[in-house]
């Protein structure tokens, strides 16, 4: 009986062995051919007054037992410094079009409601000064979304004057009295949010006339932002790929083409979440290969969407002066059981890490037009970098992808050619691998390769032209299961580990684990 069993096991192993054998993928990279700069702003974050994104996620107040600096939690600041956040979009989202900045300054804060997100009390204790202090602590730029839906151009103009005027206007003096004599910098200005929906259900024509007025009057007075450092104005752009959205893009960019000296825009936003289908019902943990492959298939639609809207922009703005800014993107799944559905609480798994890498690679390939993006959202909401529970904090798999991609910030895109092959599951077929390369300011070559296949490793052989490669080293992010997550008790399930790569005769070879994200640098 025993020998029969051994024999049977050997036969099974012989049959399955070829299936588990590593697939080979050849890449070809010419480091002398650089393309557009991968703008660091594509690694931007989004922090809306929503659930525990701001309150608890960032702000605990100066009297909290959670270690903090002027009310901002130290553990979160420390973690965010590690991913070199370029900018944070705030205060929303849908919240922005109901935000009135005066309620969030000075010693007396006005408590209001947050009707979009659970109808909870909005204490306004985290306002302009607290946001700017937070940015200062993490070293990021401000991306302020002004209220077009329920505010006025005057309210927005005064907010900008309050933040940025150096001259002793009454508003600048009020800012000083509230603790900040020096003007703040505002790098990016969002003119409304989803004005076609939660931002006021406007028609494209109506929005375009609002956009012109806000662009004209909402000025940045900071003397340090008058030349090259000027504030970039981002108009509301599309939220999908149907005619409703292509019409929207066409209307805004056509208006831009005819803009006069009195107004201007520098960017067009685009929102695109990976949902699978609406309303969000895919679970964020406790799923299998079917849901893994379906969500990745859905996320890859980002590429077609960018191409579609870029093509419309190219018609009216062939010099690509207006950036496409994907300022809301990420996985949006069913709320975690027991959580407030208005708080958009979800887990963050290895699948999200791979989803993040695939999207960042898409943005990098469109670097000439996509010069900004903001993942939704930074902490405790949707596809977050960080999850907290009171004093506890855990870094998500997505956080580690952003950390591994730091060298790609402002690096020059280097084209990579490869035949990815296919990974199939049920009726889903996905490219087996994805890859990008870039050269940083010091001339060092960086390579990212994602193995989407959750079952099979991949042997990479990359031919490197244009550099004399000597060695390569890097990190890989994987985990036992497609839905592996980091928890407060087990924070190291999905963390990057060193990976060894060999360089010989102008070729780099390395083995990718199944379902992994890998970044290597090449020494010359
Ligand atoms: O990120 C959550 C919400 O999604 C934002 O508030 C809104 O802009 C979008 O619909």
Coordinates of C-alpha atoms and ligand atoms in Angstrom, one line a residue:
X1 CA 0.0 0.0 0.0
X2 CA 2.8 2.4 1.0
X3 CA 4.8 1.8 -2.2
X4 CA 1.6 2.3 -4.2
X5 CA 1.1 5.7 -2.5
X6 CA 4.7 6.7 -3.2
X7 CA 4.4 5.7 -6.8
X8 CA 1.1 7.7 -7.1
X9 CA 2.8 10.8 -5.6
X10 CA 5.7 10.5 -8.0
X11 CA 3.3 10.3 -11.0
X12 CA 1.4 13.4 -9.7
X13 CA 4.6 15.3 -9.2
X14 CA 5.8 14.4 -12.7
X15 CA 2.6 15.6 -14.3
X16 CA 2.4 18.9 -12.3
X17 CA 6.2 19.7 -12.5
X18 CA 6.1 21.4 -15.9
X19 CA 3.2 23.6 -14.8
X20 CA 5.2 24.9 -11.8
X21 CA 8.3 25.5 -13.9
X22 CA 9.4 29.1 -14.2
X23 CA 8.3 30.9 -17.4
X24 CA 11.0 32.8 -19.2
X25 CA 10.4 36.5 -20.2
X26 CA 13.1 38.4 -22.1
X27 CA 13.2 42.2 -21.7
X28 CA 15.2 44.6 -23.8
X29 CA 16.3 48.0 -22.3
X30 CA 18.4 50.7 -24.0
X31 CA 19.4 53.0 -21.2
X32 CA 20.6 55.6 -23.6
X33 CA 17.1 56.3 -24.8
X34 CA 15.3 58.3 -22.2
X35 CA 11.8 59.7 -22.6
X36 CA 9.6 62.0 -20.5
X37 CA 10.2 62.7 -16.8
X38 CA 8.1 60.6 -14.5
X39 CA 6.7 63.5 -12.5
X40 CA 7.0 62.9 -8.7
X41 CA 3.5 64.2 -8.5
X42 CA 2.1 60.9 -9.8
X43 CA 2.9 59.6 -6.4
X44 CA 0.5 62.1 -4.7
X45 CA -1.9 61.3 -1.9
X46 CA -5.5 62.2 -1.2
X47 CA -6.8 63.0 2.3
X48 CA -10.5 63.8 2.5
X49 CA -12.6 64.6 5.6
X50 CA -14.1 61.1 5.4
X51 CA -14.3 58.4 8.1
X52 CA -11.1 58.2 10.0
X53 CA -8.9 59.5 7.1
X54 CA -8.2 62.8 8.8
X55 CA -9.6 62.5 12.3
X56 CA -7.6 59.7 14.0
X57 CA -5.6 59.0 10.8
X58 CA -3.7 62.3 11.0
X59 CA -5.2 64.4 13.7
X60 CA -5.5 63.2 17.3
X61 CA -5.3 66.6 19.0
X62 CA -2.5 67.9 21.2
X63 CA -4.0 66.4 24.4
X64 CA -4.1 62.9 23.0
X65 CA -2.1 60.0 24.6
X66 CA -1.1 59.0 21.1
X67 CA 2.4 60.7 20.6
X68 CA 1.8 63.7 18.5
X69 CA 3.3 67.0 17.4
X70 CA 0.8 69.9 17.7
X71 CA -2.0 67.3 17.4
X72 CA -0.6 65.4 14.4
X73 CA 0.3 61.8 15.1
X74 CA 4.1 61.1 15.0
X75 CA 3.9 57.5 13.9
X76 CA 1.9 58.5 10.7
X77 CA 4.3 61.4 10.0
X78 CA 7.3 59.1 10.3
X79 CA 5.8 56.5 8.0
X80 CA 4.8 59.0 5.4
X81 CA 8.2 60.6 5.3
X82 CA 9.5 57.1 4.2
X83 CA 7.5 57.4 0.9
X84 CA 8.4 61.0 0.1
X85 CA 4.9 62.1 -0.4
X86 CA 5.0 64.9 -3.1
X87 CA 1.6 66.4 -2.5
X88 CA -1.6 65.9 -0.6
X89 CA -5.0 66.7 -2.1
X90 CA -7.3 68.2 0.5
X91 CA -10.1 68.7 1.9
X92 CA -11.9 66.5 -0.6
X93 CA -13.4 64.9 -2.7
X94 CA -17.1 65.5 -2.4
X95 CA -16.4 67.1 1.0
X96 CA -14.5 70.0 -0.7
X97 CA -17.6 71.3 -2.4
X98 CA -19.3 71.7 1.0
X99 CA -16.2 73.0 2.8
X100 CA -16.2 76.6 4.1
X101 CA -12.6 77.4 5.2
X102 CA -13.5 80.1 7.7
X103 CA -15.1 77.4 10.0
X104 CA -11.7 75.8 10.3
X105 CA -9.5 78.7 11.4
X106 CA -8.9 80.6 14.6
X107 CA -9.6 79.7 18.2
X108 CA -13.3 79.1 17.8
X109 CA -14.1 76.2 15.4
X110 CA -17.6 75.8 14.1
X111 CA -19.0 72.2 14.2
X112 CA -20.9 71.3 11.1
X113 CA -22.1 68.0 9.6
X114 CA -20.5 65.8 6.9
X115 CA -23.6 64.8 4.9
X116 CA -21.6 63.0 2.2
X117 CA -19.8 60.6 4.6
X118 CA -21.9 59.1 7.3
X119 CA -23.6 62.4 8.4
X120 CA -21.2 62.7 11.3
X121 CA -20.2 65.8 13.1
X122 CA -17.4 67.7 11.4
X123 CA -15.6 69.5 14.2
X124 CA -13.4 71.6 11.9
X125 CA -10.5 71.2 14.4
X126 CA -8.4 70.2 11.5
X127 CA -8.4 73.2 9.2
X128 CA -6.0 75.2 7.0
X129 CA -3.2 75.7 9.6
X130 CA -3.3 72.1 10.8
X131 CA -3.2 70.8 7.2
X132 CA -0.3 73.0 6.4
X133 CA 1.5 72.0 9.6
X134 CA 1.0 68.3 8.6
X135 CA 2.4 69.0 5.1
X136 CA 5.4 70.7 6.7
X137 CA 6.0 67.7 8.9
X138 CA 5.9 65.2 6.1
X139 CA 7.6 67.5 3.5
X140 CA 4.8 67.6 0.9
X141 CA 3.1 70.2 -1.2
X142 CA -0.4 71.4 -0.8
X143 CA -3.0 70.5 -3.4
X144 CA -6.1 72.5 -2.3
X145 CA -9.5 71.8 -3.8
X146 CA -11.7 74.9 -3.6
X147 CA -15.4 74.8 -3.2
X148 CA -17.1 75.5 -6.6
X149 CA -20.3 73.6 -5.8
X150 CA -21.7 75.5 -2.8
X151 CA -19.2 78.2 -2.4
X152 CA -18.5 81.4 -4.3
X153 CA -15.5 82.7 -6.2
X154 CA -15.1 85.4 -3.5
X155 CA -14.9 82.8 -0.7
X156 CA -12.2 80.8 -2.7
X157 CA -10.3 84.0 -3.6
X158 CA -10.3 85.1 0.0
X159 CA -9.1 81.6 1.2
X160 CA -6.1 81.9 -1.2
X161 CA -5.4 85.4 -0.1
X162 CA -5.5 84.3 3.5
X163 CA -3.1 81.5 2.8
X164 CA -0.7 83.2 0.4
X165 CA -0.6 87.0 0.8
X166 CA 2.7 88.3 2.1
X167 CA 1.6 92.0 2.1
X168 CA -0.2 93.0 5.3
X169 CA -3.7 92.7 4.1
X170 CA -6.4 92.2 6.7
X171 CA -6.6 88.5 5.8
X172 CA -2.8 88.1 5.9
X173 CA -2.8 89.7 9.3
X174 CA -5.5 87.3 10.5
X175 CA -3.4 84.4 9.3
X176 CA -0.4 85.9 11.3
X177 CA -2.7 86.3 14.4
X178 CA -3.6 82.6 14.0
X179 CA 0.0 81.7 14.2
X180 CA 1.5 81.8 10.7
X181 CA 3.0 85.2 9.7
X182 CA 4.8 83.8 6.6
X183 CA 2.6 83.1 3.6
X184 CA 1.9 79.5 2.8
X185 CA 2.7 77.9 -0.5
X186 CA -0.1 76.3 -2.5
X187 CA 1.4 74.3 -5.3
X188 CA -1.8 72.9 -6.9
X189 CA -5.3 74.3 -6.9
X190 CA -8.3 72.1 -7.8
X191 CA -11.2 74.1 -9.3
X192 CA -14.0 72.0 -7.9
X193 CA -14.4 68.2 -7.6
X194 CA -16.6 66.0 -9.7
X195 CA -18.6 69.0 -10.7
X196 CA -20.6 66.7 -13.0
X197 CA -21.9 64.8 -9.9
X198 CA -21.4 65.4 -6.2
X199 CA -19.8 68.8 -7.0
X200 CA -23.0 70.3 -8.3
X201 CA -24.3 68.2 -11.2
X202 CA -23.2 70.8 -13.7
X203 CA -23.3 70.5 -17.4
X204 CA -20.0 70.9 -19.2
X205 CA -20.9 74.4 -20.4
X206 CA -21.9 75.6 -17.0
X207 CA -18.7 74.2 -15.4
X208 CA -16.5 75.8 -18.1
X209 CA -18.0 79.2 -17.3
X210 CA -17.4 78.6 -13.5
X211 CA -13.9 77.4 -14.2
X212 CA -13.0 80.6 -16.1
X213 CA -14.3 82.7 -13.2
X214 CA -12.4 80.8 -10.5
X215 CA -9.3 80.6 -12.6
X216 CA -9.4 84.4 -13.1
X217 CA -10.0 85.5 -9.5
X218 CA -8.6 82.8 -7.2
X219 CA -5.1 84.1 -7.1
X220 CA -1.9 83.0 -5.4
X221 CA -0.1 86.0 -3.9
X222 CA 2.9 84.2 -2.5
X223 CA 5.9 86.1 -3.9
X224 CA 7.8 82.9 -4.1
X225 CA 5.2 81.5 -6.5
X226 CA 5.1 84.1 -9.2
X227 CA 7.5 82.7 -11.7
X228 CA 8.4 79.1 -12.4
X229 CA 7.0 78.0 -9.1
X230 CA 3.5 79.2 -10.0
X231 CA 0.5 77.5 -8.6
X232 CA -1.0 75.0 -11.1
X233 CA -4.7 75.1 -11.6
X234 CA -6.5 71.8 -12.2
X235 CA -9.9 71.8 -13.8
X236 CA -12.5 69.0 -13.2
X237 CA -12.1 66.4 -15.9
X238 CA -13.8 63.1 -16.7
X239 CA -14.9 60.2 -14.5
X240 CA -15.2 57.4 -17.1
X241 CA -15.0 56.6 -20.8
X242 CA -18.6 56.9 -22.2
X243 CA -19.8 59.9 -24.3
X244 CA -20.7 61.8 -21.2
X245 CA -17.1 61.9 -20.2
X246 CA -15.5 62.4 -23.6
X247 CA -17.9 65.3 -24.1
X248 CA -16.8 66.8 -20.8
X249 CA -13.1 66.5 -21.7
X250 CA -13.7 68.0 -25.1
X251 CA -15.6 71.0 -23.7
X252 CA -13.0 71.8 -21.1
X253 CA -9.9 71.4 -23.4
X254 CA -11.6 73.2 -26.3
X255 CA -12.3 76.1 -24.0
X256 CA -8.6 76.0 -22.9
X257 CA -7.5 76.2 -26.5
X258 CA -9.3 79.6 -26.8
X259 CA -8.2 80.9 -23.4
X260 CA -7.2 84.5 -23.2
X261 CA -4.7 86.3 -20.9
X262 CA -7.3 86.6 -18.2
X263 CA -7.5 82.9 -17.3
X264 CA -5.7 79.6 -17.7
X265 CA -5.6 76.0 -16.5
X266 CA -2.6 73.7 -16.2
X267 CA -4.2 70.4 -15.6
X268 CA -7.4 68.4 -16.2
X269 CA -8.3 65.9 -13.5
X270 CA -9.5 62.4 -14.1
X271 CA -11.2 60.0 -11.6
X272 CA -11.1 56.3 -12.1
X273 CA -11.5 53.7 -9.4
X274 CA -11.1 50.0 -9.8
X275 CA -14.5 48.7 -8.6
X276 CA -15.2 45.6 -10.7
X277 CA -18.8 46.8 -10.8
X278 CA -20.9 49.4 -9.1
X279 CA -21.8 49.5 -6.2
X280 CA -18.6 48.2 -4.8
X281 CA -19.2 44.6 -3.8
X282 CA -15.8 42.8 -4.2
X283 CA -14.4 42.0 -0.8
X284 CA -11.1 43.5 0.2
X285 CA -9.8 40.3 1.9
X286 CA -11.0 36.7 2.1
X287 CA -11.1 36.3 -1.7
X288 CA -9.5 33.9 -4.2
X289 CA -7.8 33.8 -7.6
X290 CA -11.1 34.5 -9.4
X291 CA -11.6 37.9 -7.7
X292 CA -7.8 38.6 -7.9
X293 CA -7.7 38.1 -11.7
X294 CA -11.0 40.0 -12.3
X295 CA -9.9 43.1 -10.3
X296 CA -6.5 43.2 -12.0
X297 CA -8.3 42.9 -15.4
X298 CA -10.5 45.8 -14.4
X299 CA -7.6 48.0 -13.2
X300 CA -5.7 47.6 -16.5
X301 CA -8.6 49.6 -18.1
X302 CA -6.8 52.7 -16.7
X303 CA -4.5 52.6 -19.7
X304 CA -7.3 52.8 -22.4
X305 CA -9.0 55.5 -20.4
X306 CA -5.9 57.6 -20.3
X307 CA -5.3 57.0 -24.0
X308 CA -8.8 58.0 -24.9
X309 CA -8.8 61.3 -23.0
X310 CA -5.2 62.1 -24.0
X311 CA -6.2 61.7 -27.6
X312 CA -9.0 64.3 -27.1
X313 CA -6.5 66.6 -25.3
X314 CA -4.0 66.2 -28.1
X315 CA -6.5 67.6 -30.6
X316 CA -6.7 71.0 -28.8
X317 CA -3.4 70.9 -26.9
X318 CA -0.8 69.2 -29.1
X319 CA 2.1 70.6 -27.0
X320 CA 0.7 68.9 -23.9
X321 CA 0.7 72.0 -21.9
X322 CA -2.2 70.8 -19.9
X323 CA -1.4 67.8 -17.7
X324 CA -3.9 64.9 -17.1
X325 CA -4.0 64.5 -13.4
X326 CA -5.6 61.2 -12.2
X327 CA -6.3 62.7 -8.8
X328 CA -8.6 59.9 -7.6
X329 CA -7.6 56.3 -8.3
X330 CA -7.3 53.0 -6.5
X331 CA -9.4 49.9 -5.5
X332 CA -12.8 50.5 -4.1
X333 CA -14.4 47.5 -2.5
X334 CA -17.3 46.6 -0.2
X335 CA -17.1 48.2 3.2
X336 CA -15.7 45.9 5.9
X337 CA -18.6 44.2 7.8
X338 CA -19.5 46.1 10.9
X339 CA -17.9 49.4 9.7
X340 CA -19.9 52.5 9.0
X341 CA -20.6 52.2 5.2
X342 CA -20.1 56.0 4.9
X343 CA -16.5 55.6 6.1
X344 CA -15.3 53.5 3.1
X345 CA -13.3 51.2 5.3
X346 CA -11.6 48.3 3.5
X347 CA -8.6 45.9 3.9
X348 CA -5.5 46.2 1.8
X349 CA -4.0 43.1 0.4
X350 CA -1.2 41.8 -1.8
X351 CA -3.7 42.3 -4.7
X352 CA -3.7 46.0 -4.0
X353 CA 0.1 46.1 -4.1
X354 CA 0.0 44.6 -7.5
X355 CA -2.9 46.9 -8.6
X356 CA -0.9 49.9 -7.4
X357 CA 2.2 48.8 -9.3
X358 CA 0.2 48.3 -12.5
X359 CA -1.3 51.8 -12.3
X360 CA 1.9 53.5 -11.5
X361 CA 3.5 51.8 -14.5
X362 CA 0.6 53.0 -16.7
X363 CA 1.1 56.6 -15.5
X364 CA 4.8 56.3 -16.1
X365 CA 4.2 55.1 -19.7
X366 CA 2.0 58.2 -20.2
X367 CA 4.4 60.5 -18.4
X368 CA 4.3 63.1 -21.2
X369 CA 0.7 63.8 -20.4
X370 CA 0.0 62.3 -17.0
X371 CA 2.0 64.5 -14.7
X372 CA 0.0 64.1 -11.5
X373 CA -2.1 61.4 -9.7
X374 CA -3.5 61.0 -6.2
X375 CA -4.3 57.6 -4.8
X376 CA -7.5 57.4 -2.8
X377 CA -7.0 57.7 0.0
X378 CA -3.9 58.1 2.2
X379 CA -5.1 56.7 5.6
X380 CA -8.0 54.4 6.7
X381 CA -10.1 55.1 3.6
X382 CA -10.3 53.0 0.4
X383 CA -6.8 51.9 -0.9
X384 CA -4.9 53.3 2.0
X385 CA -1.1 53.5 2.8
X386 CA -1.8 53.3 6.5
X387 CA -4.4 51.8 8.7
X388 CA -4.9 52.9 12.3
X389 CA -7.0 51.9 15.2
X390 CA -6.6 54.4 18.0
X391 CA -2.9 54.1 19.0
X392 CA -2.2 51.2 16.7
X393 CA -0.9 51.7 13.2
X394 CA 0.0 49.2 10.4
X395 CA 1.5 49.9 7.0
X396 CA -0.3 48.3 4.1
X397 CA 1.1 46.4 1.1
X398 CA 0.3 49.5 -1.0
X399 CA 2.5 51.6 1.3
X400 CA 5.4 49.3 0.5
X401 CA 4.9 49.7 -3.3
X402 CA 5.0 53.5 -2.9
X403 CA 8.2 53.0 -0.9
X404 CA 9.8 50.8 -3.5
X405 CA 8.9 53.3 -6.2
X406 CA 10.6 56.3 -4.6
X407 CA 13.6 56.1 -7.0
X408 CA 11.1 56.6 -9.9
X409 CA 10.1 60.1 -8.6
X410 CA 11.3 62.6 -11.3
X411 CA 13.4 59.9 -13.0
X412 CA 13.4 59.8 -16.8
X413 CA 11.4 57.1 -18.4
X414 CA 13.4 54.4 -20.3
X415 CA 11.4 52.3 -22.7
X416 CA 11.4 48.5 -22.1
X417 CA 10.3 46.0 -24.7
X418 CA 9.1 42.5 -23.9
X419 CA 6.7 39.8 -24.8
X420 CA 4.8 39.4 -21.5
X421 CA 3.1 36.1 -22.3
X422 CA -0.3 35.4 -20.7
X423 CA -1.6 34.3 -17.4
X424 CA -5.1 33.0 -17.7
X425 CA -7.7 32.1 -15.1
X426 CA -11.3 31.2 -16.1
X427 CA -12.2 33.6 -18.8
X428 CA -9.7 36.2 -17.7
X429 CA -6.4 36.6 -19.6
X430 CA -3.8 39.0 -18.3
X431 CA -0.3 39.8 -19.4
X432 CA 1.9 37.6 -17.2
X433 CA 4.4 40.4 -16.4
X434 CA 4.6 44.2 -16.6
X435 CA 7.7 46.3 -16.4
X436 CA 9.0 49.8 -16.6
X437 CA 12.5 51.3 -16.4
X438 CA 13.8 54.8 -15.6
X439 CA 17.1 56.6 -15.1
X440 CA 17.4 58.8 -12.0
X441 CA 19.2 62.2 -11.7
X442 CA 22.5 60.4 -10.9
X443 CA 22.2 58.3 -14.1
X444 CA 21.3 55.1 -12.2
X445 CA 19.0 52.7 -14.0
X446 CA 16.0 51.4 -12.1
X447 CA 13.8 48.5 -13.2
X448 CA 10.4 47.5 -11.9
X449 CA 8.9 44.1 -12.9
X450 CA 5.5 42.8 -11.7
X451 CA 4.7 39.1 -12.0
X452 CA 0.9 39.0 -12.1
X453 CA 0.8 35.2 -12.3
X454 CA -0.2 34.0 -8.8
X455 CA 1.0 30.4 -9.5
X456 CA 4.2 30.5 -11.5
X457 CA 7.5 32.1 -11.0
X458 CA 9.1 34.0 -14.0
X459 CA 12.8 33.9 -15.1
X460 CA 13.7 37.4 -16.3
X461 CA 16.5 37.9 -18.7
X462 CA 17.0 41.6 -19.5
X463 CA 19.5 42.7 -22.1
X464 CA 20.9 46.1 -21.1
X465 CA 22.2 48.4 -23.8
X466 CA 23.5 51.9 -23.3
X467 CA 25.2 51.2 -19.9
X468 CA 28.0 49.1 -18.7
X469 CA 26.2 47.1 -16.0
X470 CA 28.2 45.6 -13.2
X471 CA 25.8 44.5 -10.6
X472 CA 22.1 44.7 -9.6
X473 CA 20.3 44.6 -6.3
X474 CA 16.7 45.1 -5.3
X475 CA 13.7 44.2 -3.3
X476 CA 10.6 42.1 -3.9
X477 CA 7.2 42.3 -2.4
X478 CA 5.1 39.1 -2.3
X479 CA 3.2 37.0 0.3
X480 CA 1.7 33.5 0.7
X481 CA -1.7 34.4 -0.7
X482 CA -3.3 36.9 -3.2
X483 CA -5.3 38.2 -0.3
X484 CA -2.6 38.3 2.3
X485 CA -2.8 41.4 4.4
X486 CA -0.8 43.1 7.2
X487 CA -2.6 43.4 10.5
X488 CA -1.8 45.1 13.8
X489 CA -0.7 41.7 15.2
X490 CA 1.1 40.4 12.1
X491 CA 2.4 43.6 10.4
X492 CA 5.1 41.8 8.4
X493 CA 3.2 39.4 6.2
X494 CA 3.5 41.6 3.1
X495 CA 6.8 43.5 3.3
X496 CA 9.6 43.8 0.8
X497 CA 12.5 41.4 1.0
X498 CA 15.9 41.6 -0.7
X499 CA 16.1 39.9 -4.1
X500 CA 19.3 38.8 -5.8
X501 CA 19.9 39.6 -9.5
X502 CA 22.9 38.6 -11.6
X503 CA 24.6 40.8 -14.2
X504 CA 26.8 39.1 -16.8
X505 CA 27.7 40.0 -20.3
X506 CA 25.3 42.9 -20.5
X507 CA 22.4 40.8 -19.3
X508 CA 20.5 40.9 -16.0
X509 CA 18.9 37.8 -14.8
X510 CA 16.6 37.3 -11.9
X511 CA 13.7 35.1 -10.8
X512 CA 10.4 36.7 -9.9
X513 CA 8.2 35.0 -7.3
X514 CA 4.6 34.4 -8.3
X515 CA 2.3 37.5 -7.6
X516 CA 5.1 39.9 -6.8
X517 CA 6.3 43.4 -7.3
X518 CA 10.1 43.8 -7.7
X519 CA 12.3 46.9 -8.1
X520 CA 16.1 46.5 -8.9
X521 CA 18.8 49.1 -9.5
X522 CA 21.7 48.5 -11.8
X523 CA 25.2 49.6 -10.8
X524 CA 27.6 50.6 -13.5
Ligands
LIG1 O1 -12.8 59.1 -2.6 C1 -14.2 59.0 -2.2 C2 -15.1 59.9 -3.2 O2 -15.0 59.4 -4.5 C3 -14.7 61.3 -3.3 O3 -15.1 62.1 -2.3 C4 -15.3 61.7 -4.6 O4 -14.6 62.7 -5.3 C5 -15.3 60.4 -5.4 O5 -16.6 60.1 -5.9

